Coordinates of N, CA, C and O and ligand atoms in Angstrom, one line a residue:
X1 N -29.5 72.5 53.3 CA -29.2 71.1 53.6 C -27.9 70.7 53.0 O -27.6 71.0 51.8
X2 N -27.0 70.0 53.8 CA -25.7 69.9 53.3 C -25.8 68.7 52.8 O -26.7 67.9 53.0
X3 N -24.5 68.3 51.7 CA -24.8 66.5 51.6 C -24.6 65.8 52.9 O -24.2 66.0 54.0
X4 N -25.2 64.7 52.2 CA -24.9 63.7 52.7 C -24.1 62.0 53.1 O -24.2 61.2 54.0
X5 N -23.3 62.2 52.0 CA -22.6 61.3 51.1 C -21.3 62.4 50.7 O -21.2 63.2 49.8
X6 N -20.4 62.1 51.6 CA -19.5 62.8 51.3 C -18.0 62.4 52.0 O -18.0 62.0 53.2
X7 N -16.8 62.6 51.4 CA -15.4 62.5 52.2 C -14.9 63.5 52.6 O -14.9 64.5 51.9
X8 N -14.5 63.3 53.8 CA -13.8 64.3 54.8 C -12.4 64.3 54.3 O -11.8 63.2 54.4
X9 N -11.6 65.8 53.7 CA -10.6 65.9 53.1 C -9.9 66.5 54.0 O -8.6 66.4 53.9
X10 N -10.2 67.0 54.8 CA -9.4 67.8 56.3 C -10.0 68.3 56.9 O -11.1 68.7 56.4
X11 N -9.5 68.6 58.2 CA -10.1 69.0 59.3 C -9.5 70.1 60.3 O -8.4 69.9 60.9
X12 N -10.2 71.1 60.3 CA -9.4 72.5 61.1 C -10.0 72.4 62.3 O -11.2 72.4 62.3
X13 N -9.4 72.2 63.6 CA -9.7 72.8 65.0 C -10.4 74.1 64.8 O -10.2 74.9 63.9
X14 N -11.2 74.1 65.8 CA -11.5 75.1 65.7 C -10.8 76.5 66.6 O -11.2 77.6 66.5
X15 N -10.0 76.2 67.2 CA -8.7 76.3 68.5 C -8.1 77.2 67.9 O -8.1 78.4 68.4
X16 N -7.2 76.7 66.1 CA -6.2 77.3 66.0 C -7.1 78.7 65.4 O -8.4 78.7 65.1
X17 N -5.9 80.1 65.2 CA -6.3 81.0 64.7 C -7.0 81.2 63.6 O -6.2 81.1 62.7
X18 N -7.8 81.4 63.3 CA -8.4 81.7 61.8 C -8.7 80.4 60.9 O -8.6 80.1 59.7
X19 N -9.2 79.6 61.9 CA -9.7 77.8 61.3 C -10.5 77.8 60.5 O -10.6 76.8 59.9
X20 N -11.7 79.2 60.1 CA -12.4 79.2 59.3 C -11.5 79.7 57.8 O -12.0 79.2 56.8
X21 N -10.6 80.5 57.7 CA -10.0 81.0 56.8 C -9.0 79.8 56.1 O -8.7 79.6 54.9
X22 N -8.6 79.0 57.5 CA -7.8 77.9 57.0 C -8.2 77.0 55.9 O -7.6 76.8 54.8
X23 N -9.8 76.3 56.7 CA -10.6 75.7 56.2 C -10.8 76.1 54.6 O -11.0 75.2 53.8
X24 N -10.8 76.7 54.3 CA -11.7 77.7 53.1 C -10.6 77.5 51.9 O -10.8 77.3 50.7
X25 N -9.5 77.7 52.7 CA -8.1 78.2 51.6 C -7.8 76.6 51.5 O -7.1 76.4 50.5
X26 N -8.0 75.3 52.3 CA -7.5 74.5 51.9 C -9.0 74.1 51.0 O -8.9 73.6 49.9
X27 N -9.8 74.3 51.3 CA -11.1 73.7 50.3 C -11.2 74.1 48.9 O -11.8 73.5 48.0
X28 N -10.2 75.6 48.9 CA -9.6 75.7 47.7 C -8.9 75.6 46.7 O -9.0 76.0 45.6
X29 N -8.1 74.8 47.7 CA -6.9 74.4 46.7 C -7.7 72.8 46.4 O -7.0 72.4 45.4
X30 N -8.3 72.0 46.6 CA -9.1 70.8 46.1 C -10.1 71.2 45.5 O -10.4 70.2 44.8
X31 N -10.8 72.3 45.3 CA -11.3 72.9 43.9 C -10.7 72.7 43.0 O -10.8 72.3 41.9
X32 N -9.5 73.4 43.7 CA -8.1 73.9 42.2 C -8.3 72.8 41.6 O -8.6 73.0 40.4
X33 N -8.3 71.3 42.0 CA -7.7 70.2 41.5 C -8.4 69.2 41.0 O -8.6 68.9 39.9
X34 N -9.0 68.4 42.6 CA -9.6 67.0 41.9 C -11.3 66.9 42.2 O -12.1 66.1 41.7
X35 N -11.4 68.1 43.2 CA -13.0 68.2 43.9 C -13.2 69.2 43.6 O -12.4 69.9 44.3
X36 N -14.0 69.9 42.7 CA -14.4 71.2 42.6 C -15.8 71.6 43.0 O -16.4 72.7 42.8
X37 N -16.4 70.5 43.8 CA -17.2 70.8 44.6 C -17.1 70.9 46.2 O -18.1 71.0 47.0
X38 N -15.4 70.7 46.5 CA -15.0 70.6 48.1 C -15.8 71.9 48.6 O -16.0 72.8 47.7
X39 N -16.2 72.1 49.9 CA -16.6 73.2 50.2 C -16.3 72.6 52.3 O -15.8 71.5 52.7
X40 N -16.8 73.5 53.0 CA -16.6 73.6 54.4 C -17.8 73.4 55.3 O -18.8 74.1 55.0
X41 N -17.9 72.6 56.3 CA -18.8 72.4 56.7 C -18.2 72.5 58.1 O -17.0 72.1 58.2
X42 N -18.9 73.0 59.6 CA -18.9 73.2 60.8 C -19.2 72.0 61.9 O -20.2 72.0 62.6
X43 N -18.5 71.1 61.9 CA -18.8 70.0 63.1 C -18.6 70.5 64.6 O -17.6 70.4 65.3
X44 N -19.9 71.1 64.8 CA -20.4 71.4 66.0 C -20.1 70.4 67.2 O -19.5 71.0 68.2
X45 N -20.3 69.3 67.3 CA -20.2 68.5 68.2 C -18.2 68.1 68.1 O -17.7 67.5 69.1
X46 N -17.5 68.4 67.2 CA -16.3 67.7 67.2 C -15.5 69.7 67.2 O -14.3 69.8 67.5
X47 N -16.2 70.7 67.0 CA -15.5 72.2 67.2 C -14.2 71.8 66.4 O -13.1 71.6 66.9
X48 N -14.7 71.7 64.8 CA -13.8 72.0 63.9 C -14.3 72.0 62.7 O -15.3 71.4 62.4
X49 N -13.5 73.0 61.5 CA -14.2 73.1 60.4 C -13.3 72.0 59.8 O -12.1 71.8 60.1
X50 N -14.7 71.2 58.6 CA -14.2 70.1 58.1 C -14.2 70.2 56.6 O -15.2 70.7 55.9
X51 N -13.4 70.0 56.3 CA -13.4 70.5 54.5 C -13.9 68.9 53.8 O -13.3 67.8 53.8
X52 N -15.3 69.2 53.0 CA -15.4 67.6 52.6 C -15.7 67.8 50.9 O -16.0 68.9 50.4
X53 N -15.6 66.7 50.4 CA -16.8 66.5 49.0 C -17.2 65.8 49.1 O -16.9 64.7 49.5
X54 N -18.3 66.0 48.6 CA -19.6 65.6 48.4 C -19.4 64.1 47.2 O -18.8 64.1 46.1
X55 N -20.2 63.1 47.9 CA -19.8 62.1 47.3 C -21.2 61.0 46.8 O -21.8 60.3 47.7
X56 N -21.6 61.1 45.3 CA -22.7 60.8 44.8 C -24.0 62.3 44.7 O -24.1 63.3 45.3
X57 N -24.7 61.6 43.8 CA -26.2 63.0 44.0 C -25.6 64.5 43.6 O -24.5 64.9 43.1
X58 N -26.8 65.3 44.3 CA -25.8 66.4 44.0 C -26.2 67.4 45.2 O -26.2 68.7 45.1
X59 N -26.4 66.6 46.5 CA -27.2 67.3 47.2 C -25.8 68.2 47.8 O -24.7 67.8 47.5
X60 N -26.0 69.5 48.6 CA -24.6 69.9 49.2 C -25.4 70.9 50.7 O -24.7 71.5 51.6
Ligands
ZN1 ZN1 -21.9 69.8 52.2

């Protein structure tokens, strides 16, 4: 179960090349820093990985 309470920090097409790797490496670098719980999530209906944190609780 992913959170539920959370901000969307970017968003990869799923179009361009390697959107999952994209995704990952920028969810990374917002660990590096101010979210170190940023992680990637798959918006099926919008076909793009969305890099969010999780905002309140600790559900992910
Ligand atoms: Zn989540």
């Amino acid at each position: 179960m992913h959170c539920s309470t959370r901000r969307t920090l970017a968003r990869v097409p799923d179009s361009i090349p390697r959107a999952d790797q994209r995704a990952e490496w920028i969810a990374g670098e917002h660990r590096a820093t101010t979210h170190p719980d940023t992680h990637v999530h798959y918006d099926l209906p919008g076909a793009a990985f969305v890099v969010v944190a999780p905002e309140g609780g600790d559900a992910r």
